[in-house]
PDB file of C-alpha atoms in Angstrom:
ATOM      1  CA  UNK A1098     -18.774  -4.227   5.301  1.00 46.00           C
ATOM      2  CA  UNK A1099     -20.467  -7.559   7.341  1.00 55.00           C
ATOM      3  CA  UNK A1100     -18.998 -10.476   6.681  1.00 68.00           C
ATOM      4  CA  UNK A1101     -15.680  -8.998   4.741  1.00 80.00           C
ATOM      5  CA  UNK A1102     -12.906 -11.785   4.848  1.00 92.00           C
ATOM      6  CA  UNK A1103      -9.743  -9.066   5.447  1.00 94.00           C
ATOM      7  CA  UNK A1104      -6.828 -10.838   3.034  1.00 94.00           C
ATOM      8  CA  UNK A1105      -4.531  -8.607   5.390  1.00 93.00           C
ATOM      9  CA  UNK A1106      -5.649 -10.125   8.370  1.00 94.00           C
ATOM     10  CA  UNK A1107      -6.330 -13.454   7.531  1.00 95.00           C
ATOM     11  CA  UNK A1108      -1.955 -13.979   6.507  1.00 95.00           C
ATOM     12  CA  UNK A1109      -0.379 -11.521   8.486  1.00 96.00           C
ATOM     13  CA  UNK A1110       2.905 -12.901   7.672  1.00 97.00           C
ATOM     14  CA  UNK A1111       2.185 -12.220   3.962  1.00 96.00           C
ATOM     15  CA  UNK A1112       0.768  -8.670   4.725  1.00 96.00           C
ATOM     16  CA  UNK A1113       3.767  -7.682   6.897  1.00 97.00           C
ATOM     17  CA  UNK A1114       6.187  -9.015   3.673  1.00 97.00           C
ATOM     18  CA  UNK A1115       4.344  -6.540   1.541  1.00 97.00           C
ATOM     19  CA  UNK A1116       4.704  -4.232   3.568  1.00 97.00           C
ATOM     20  CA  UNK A1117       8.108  -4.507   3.985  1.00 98.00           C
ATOM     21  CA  UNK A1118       8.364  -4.985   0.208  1.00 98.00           C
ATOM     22  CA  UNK A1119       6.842  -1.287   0.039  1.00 97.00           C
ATOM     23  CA  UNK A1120       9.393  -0.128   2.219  1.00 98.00           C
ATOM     24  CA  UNK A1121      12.014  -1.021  -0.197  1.00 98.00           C
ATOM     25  CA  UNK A1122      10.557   0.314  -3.162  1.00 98.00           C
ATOM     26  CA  UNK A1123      10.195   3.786  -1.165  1.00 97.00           C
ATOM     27  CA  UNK A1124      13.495   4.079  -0.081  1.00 98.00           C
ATOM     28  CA  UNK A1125      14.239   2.579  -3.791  1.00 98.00           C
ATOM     29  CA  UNK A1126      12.553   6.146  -5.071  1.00 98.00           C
ATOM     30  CA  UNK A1127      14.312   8.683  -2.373  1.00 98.00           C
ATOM     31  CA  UNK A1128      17.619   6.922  -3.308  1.00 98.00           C
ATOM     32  CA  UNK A1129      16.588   7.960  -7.279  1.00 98.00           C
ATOM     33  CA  UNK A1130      15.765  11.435  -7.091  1.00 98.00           C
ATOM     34  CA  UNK A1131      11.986  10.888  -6.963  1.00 98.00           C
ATOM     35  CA  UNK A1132       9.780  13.283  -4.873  1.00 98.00           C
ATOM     36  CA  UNK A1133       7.194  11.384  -2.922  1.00 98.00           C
ATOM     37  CA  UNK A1134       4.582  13.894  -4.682  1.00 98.00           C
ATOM     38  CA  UNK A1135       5.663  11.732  -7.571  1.00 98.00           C
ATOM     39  CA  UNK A1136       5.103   8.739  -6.014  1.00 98.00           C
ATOM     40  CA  UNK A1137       1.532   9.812  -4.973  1.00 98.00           C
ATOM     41  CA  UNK A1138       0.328  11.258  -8.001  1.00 98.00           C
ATOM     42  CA  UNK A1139       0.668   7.735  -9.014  1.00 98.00           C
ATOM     43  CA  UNK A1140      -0.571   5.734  -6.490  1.00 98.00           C
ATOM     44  CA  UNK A1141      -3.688   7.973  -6.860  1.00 98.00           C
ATOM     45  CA  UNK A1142      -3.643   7.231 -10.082  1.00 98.00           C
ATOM     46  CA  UNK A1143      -3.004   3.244 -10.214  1.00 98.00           C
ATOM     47  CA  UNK A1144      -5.691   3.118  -7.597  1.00 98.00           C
ATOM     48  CA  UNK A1145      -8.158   5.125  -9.886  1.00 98.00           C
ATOM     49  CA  UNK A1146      -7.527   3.012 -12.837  1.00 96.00           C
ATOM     50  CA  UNK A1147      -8.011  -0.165 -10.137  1.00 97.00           C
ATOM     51  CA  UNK A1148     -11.213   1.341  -8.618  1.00 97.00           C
ATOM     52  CA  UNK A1149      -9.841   1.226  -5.020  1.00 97.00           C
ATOM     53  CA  UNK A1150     -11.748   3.378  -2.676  1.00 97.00           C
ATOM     54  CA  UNK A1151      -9.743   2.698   0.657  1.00 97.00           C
ATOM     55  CA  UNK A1152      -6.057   3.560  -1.228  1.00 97.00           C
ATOM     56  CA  UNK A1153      -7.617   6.249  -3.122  1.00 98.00           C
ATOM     57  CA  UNK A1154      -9.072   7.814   0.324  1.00 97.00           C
ATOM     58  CA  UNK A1155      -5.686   7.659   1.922  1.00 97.00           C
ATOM     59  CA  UNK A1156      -3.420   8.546  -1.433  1.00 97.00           C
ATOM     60  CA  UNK A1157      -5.202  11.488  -2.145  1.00 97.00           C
ATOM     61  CA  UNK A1158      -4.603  12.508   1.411  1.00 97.00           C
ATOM     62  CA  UNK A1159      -1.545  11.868   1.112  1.00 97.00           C
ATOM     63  CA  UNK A1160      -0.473  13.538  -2.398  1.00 98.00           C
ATOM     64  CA  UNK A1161      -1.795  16.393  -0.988  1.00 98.00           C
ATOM     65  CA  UNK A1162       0.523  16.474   2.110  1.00 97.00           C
ATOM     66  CA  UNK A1163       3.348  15.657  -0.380  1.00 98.00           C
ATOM     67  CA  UNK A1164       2.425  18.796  -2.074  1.00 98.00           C
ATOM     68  CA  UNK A1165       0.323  17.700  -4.529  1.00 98.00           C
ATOM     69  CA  UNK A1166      -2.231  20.362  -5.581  1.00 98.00           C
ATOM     70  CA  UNK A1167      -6.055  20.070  -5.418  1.00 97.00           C
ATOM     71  CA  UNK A1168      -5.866  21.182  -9.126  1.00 98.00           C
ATOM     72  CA  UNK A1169      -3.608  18.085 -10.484  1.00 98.00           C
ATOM     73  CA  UNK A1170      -5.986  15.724  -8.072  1.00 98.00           C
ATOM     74  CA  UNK A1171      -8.985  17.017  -9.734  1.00 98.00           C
ATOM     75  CA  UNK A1172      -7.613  16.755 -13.663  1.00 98.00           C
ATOM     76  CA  UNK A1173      -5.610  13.730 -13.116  1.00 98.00           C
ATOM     77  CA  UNK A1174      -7.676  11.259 -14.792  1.00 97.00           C
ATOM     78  CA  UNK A1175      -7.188  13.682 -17.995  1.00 98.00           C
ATOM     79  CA  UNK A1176      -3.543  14.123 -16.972  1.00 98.00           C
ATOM     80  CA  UNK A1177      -2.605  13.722 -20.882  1.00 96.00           C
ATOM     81  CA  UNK A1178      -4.604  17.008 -21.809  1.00 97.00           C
ATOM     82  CA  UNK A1179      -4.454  19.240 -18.879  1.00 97.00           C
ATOM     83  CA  UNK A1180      -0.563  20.123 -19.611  1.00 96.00           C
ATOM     84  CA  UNK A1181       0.222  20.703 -15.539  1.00 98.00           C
ATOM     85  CA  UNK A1182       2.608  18.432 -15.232  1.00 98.00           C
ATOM     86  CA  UNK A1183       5.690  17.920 -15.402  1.00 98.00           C
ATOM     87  CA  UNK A1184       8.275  15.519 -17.776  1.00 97.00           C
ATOM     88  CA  UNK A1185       8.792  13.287 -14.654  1.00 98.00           C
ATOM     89  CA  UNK A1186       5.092  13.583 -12.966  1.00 98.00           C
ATOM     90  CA  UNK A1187       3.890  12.767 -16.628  1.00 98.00           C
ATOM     91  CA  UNK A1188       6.213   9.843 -17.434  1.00 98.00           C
ATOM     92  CA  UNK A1189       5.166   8.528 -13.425  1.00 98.00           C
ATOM     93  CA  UNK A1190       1.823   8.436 -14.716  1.00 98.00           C
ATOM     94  CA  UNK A1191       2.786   6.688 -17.960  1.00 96.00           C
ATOM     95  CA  UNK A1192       4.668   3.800 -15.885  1.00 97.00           C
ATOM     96  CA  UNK A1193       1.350   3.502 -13.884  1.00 97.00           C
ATOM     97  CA  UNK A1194      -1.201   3.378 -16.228  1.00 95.00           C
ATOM     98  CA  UNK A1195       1.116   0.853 -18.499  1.00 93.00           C
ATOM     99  CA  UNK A1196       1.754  -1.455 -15.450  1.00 94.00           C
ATOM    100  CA  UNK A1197      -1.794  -1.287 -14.555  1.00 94.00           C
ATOM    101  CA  UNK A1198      -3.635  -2.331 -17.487  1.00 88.00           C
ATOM    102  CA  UNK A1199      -0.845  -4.174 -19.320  1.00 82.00           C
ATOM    103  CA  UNK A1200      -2.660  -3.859 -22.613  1.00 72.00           C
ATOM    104  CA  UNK A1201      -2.517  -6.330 -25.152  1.00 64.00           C
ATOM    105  CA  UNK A1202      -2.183  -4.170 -28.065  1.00 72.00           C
ATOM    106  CA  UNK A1203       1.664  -3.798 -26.525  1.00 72.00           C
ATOM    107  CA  UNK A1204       1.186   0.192 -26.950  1.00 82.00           C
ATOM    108  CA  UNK A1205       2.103   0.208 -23.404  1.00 83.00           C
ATOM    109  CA  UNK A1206       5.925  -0.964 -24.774  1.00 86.00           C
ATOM    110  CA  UNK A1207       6.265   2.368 -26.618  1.00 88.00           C
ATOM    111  CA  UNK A1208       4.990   4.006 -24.097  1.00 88.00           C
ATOM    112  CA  UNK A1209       6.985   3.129 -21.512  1.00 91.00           C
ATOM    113  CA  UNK A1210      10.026   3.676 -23.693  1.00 93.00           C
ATOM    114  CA  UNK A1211       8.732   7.761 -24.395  1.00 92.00           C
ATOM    115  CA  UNK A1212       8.606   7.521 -20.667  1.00 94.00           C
ATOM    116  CA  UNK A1213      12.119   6.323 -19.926  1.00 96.00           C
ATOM    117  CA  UNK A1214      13.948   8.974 -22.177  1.00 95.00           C
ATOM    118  CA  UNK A1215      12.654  11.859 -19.325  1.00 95.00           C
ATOM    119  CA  UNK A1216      14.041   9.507 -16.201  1.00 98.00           C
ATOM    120  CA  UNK A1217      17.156   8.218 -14.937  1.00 98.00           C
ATOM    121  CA  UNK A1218      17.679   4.225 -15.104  1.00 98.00           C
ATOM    122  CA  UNK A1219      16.955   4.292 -11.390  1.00 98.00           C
ATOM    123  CA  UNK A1220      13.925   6.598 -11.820  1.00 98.00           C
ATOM    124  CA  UNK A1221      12.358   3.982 -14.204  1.00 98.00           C
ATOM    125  CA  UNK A1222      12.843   0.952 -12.201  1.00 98.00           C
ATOM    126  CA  UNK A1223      11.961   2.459  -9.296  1.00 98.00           C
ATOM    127  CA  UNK A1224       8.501   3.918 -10.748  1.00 98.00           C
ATOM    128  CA  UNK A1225       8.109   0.511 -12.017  1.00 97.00           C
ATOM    129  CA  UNK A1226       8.207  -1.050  -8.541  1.00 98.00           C
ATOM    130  CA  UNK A1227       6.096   1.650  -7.261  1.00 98.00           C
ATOM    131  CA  UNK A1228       3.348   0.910  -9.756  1.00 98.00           C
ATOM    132  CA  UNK A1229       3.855  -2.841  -9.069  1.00 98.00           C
ATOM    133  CA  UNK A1230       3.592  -2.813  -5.277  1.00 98.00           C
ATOM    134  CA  UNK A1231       0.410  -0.389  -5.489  1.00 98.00           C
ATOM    135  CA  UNK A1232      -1.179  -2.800  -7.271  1.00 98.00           C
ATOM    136  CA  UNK A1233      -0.913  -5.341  -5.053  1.00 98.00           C
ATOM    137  CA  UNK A1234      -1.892  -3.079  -2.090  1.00 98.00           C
ATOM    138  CA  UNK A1235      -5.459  -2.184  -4.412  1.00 98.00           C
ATOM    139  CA  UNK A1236      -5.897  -5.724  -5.151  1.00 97.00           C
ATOM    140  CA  UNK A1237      -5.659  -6.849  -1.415  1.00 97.00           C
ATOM    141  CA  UNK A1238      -7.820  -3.691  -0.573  1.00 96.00           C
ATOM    142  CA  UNK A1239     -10.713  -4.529  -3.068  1.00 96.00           C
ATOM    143  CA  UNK A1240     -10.261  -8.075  -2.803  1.00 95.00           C
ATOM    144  CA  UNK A1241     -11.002  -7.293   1.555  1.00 95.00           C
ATOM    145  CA  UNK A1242     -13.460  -4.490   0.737  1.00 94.00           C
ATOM    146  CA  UNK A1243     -11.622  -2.126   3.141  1.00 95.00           C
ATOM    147  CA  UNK A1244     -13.722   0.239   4.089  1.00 94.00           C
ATOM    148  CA  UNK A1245     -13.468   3.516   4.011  1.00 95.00           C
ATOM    149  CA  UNK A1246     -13.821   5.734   7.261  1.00 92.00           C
ATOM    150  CA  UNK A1247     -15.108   9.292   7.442  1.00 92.00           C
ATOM    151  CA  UNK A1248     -12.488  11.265   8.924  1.00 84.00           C
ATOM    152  CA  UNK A1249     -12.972  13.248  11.489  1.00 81.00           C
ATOM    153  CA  UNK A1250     -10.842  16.173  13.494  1.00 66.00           C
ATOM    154  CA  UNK A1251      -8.929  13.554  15.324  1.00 59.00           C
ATOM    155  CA  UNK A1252      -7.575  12.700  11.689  1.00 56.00           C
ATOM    156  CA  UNK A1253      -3.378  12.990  10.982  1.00 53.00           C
ATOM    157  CA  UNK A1254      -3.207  16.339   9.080  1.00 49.00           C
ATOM    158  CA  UNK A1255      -0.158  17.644   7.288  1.00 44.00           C
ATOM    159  CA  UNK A1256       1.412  18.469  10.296  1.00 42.00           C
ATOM    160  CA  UNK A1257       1.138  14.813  11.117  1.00 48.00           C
ATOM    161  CA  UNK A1258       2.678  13.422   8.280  1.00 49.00           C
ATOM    162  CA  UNK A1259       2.926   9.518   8.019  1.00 54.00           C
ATOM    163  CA  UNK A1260       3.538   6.973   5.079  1.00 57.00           C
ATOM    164  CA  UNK A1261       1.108   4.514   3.346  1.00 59.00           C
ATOM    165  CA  UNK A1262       2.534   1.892   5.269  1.00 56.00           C
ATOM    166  CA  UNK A1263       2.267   3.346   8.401  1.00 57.00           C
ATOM    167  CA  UNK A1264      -1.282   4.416   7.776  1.00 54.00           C
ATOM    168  CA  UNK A1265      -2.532   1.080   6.575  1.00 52.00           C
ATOM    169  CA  UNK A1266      -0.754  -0.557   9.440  1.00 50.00           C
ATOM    170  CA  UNK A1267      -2.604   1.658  11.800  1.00 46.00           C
ATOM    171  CA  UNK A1268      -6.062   1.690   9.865  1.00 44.00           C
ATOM    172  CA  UNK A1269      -5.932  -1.918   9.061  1.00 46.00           C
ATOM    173  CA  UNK A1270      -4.328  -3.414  12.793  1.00 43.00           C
TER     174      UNK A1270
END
């Protein structure tokens, strides 16, 4: 994109601290129990509701490393009636949707409360933080117009397995 003004670029210091902040919230997930499949299905998600191309490009690539199938990709935005998923995956997806659109009906309150009886204390704050810090990463994204590459066979596959972080470090540096 000419003439993009890259957010990430222009305050490194401020891109590094989120960065770091994602770091945290991962290890914040692992230490709960939470499979990163979990954590991808809703970053993809999040960053479908935000209308992200760049974190949906990389999140899809990697859900699907994590183990995510093609199938739940494909249905997610209908996640509530395709019935693949499971009590965590589905109450992931609850946490993200509710922190993304914050709706003013507070429906989102009841939601999130259906959610929290299938998850540990730590499980719900750390989905929380997960849906918070993607967020931020789709705001910066849109808000730079990342772009989004082709890939080509050069690409990381799955046997090359790296984190958001790392990739948006390396796409973004």
């Amino acid at each position: 994109m000419a003439g993009s003004f890259f957010l990430d670029k222009s305050d490194p210091g401020s891109w590094r601290a989120l960065n770091g902040l994602a770091l945290k919230v991962s290890a914040a997930a692992e230490a709960a129990g939470l499979t990163r499949a979990v954590v991808e299905l809703l970053s993809v998600r999040v960053s479908q509701l935000n209308g992200c191309a760049y974190c949906l490009d990389l999140h899809d690539r990697l859900a699907r490393e994590a183990g995510v199938s093609a199938q739940q990709l494909a249905v997610l935005p209908a996640w509530r009636e395709a019935g693949i998923f499971t009590a965590v995956e589905r109450a992931a997806l609850t946490i993200g949707e509710a922190a993304t659109a914050l709706h003013d009906d507070g429906n989102f309150l009841s939601e999130l409360a259906a959610a929290r009886a299938d998850l540990t204390d730590a499980q719900f704050s750390a989905l929380q933080w997960c849906a918070i810090t993607m967020n931020a990463f789709n705001r910066v994204s849109v808000l730079s117009g990342h772009p989004v590459r082709p890939r080509t066979a050069a690409s990381p596959s799955s046997n090359q397995r790296t984190t958001a972080s790392q990739e948006a470090q390396r796409v973004l540096s």
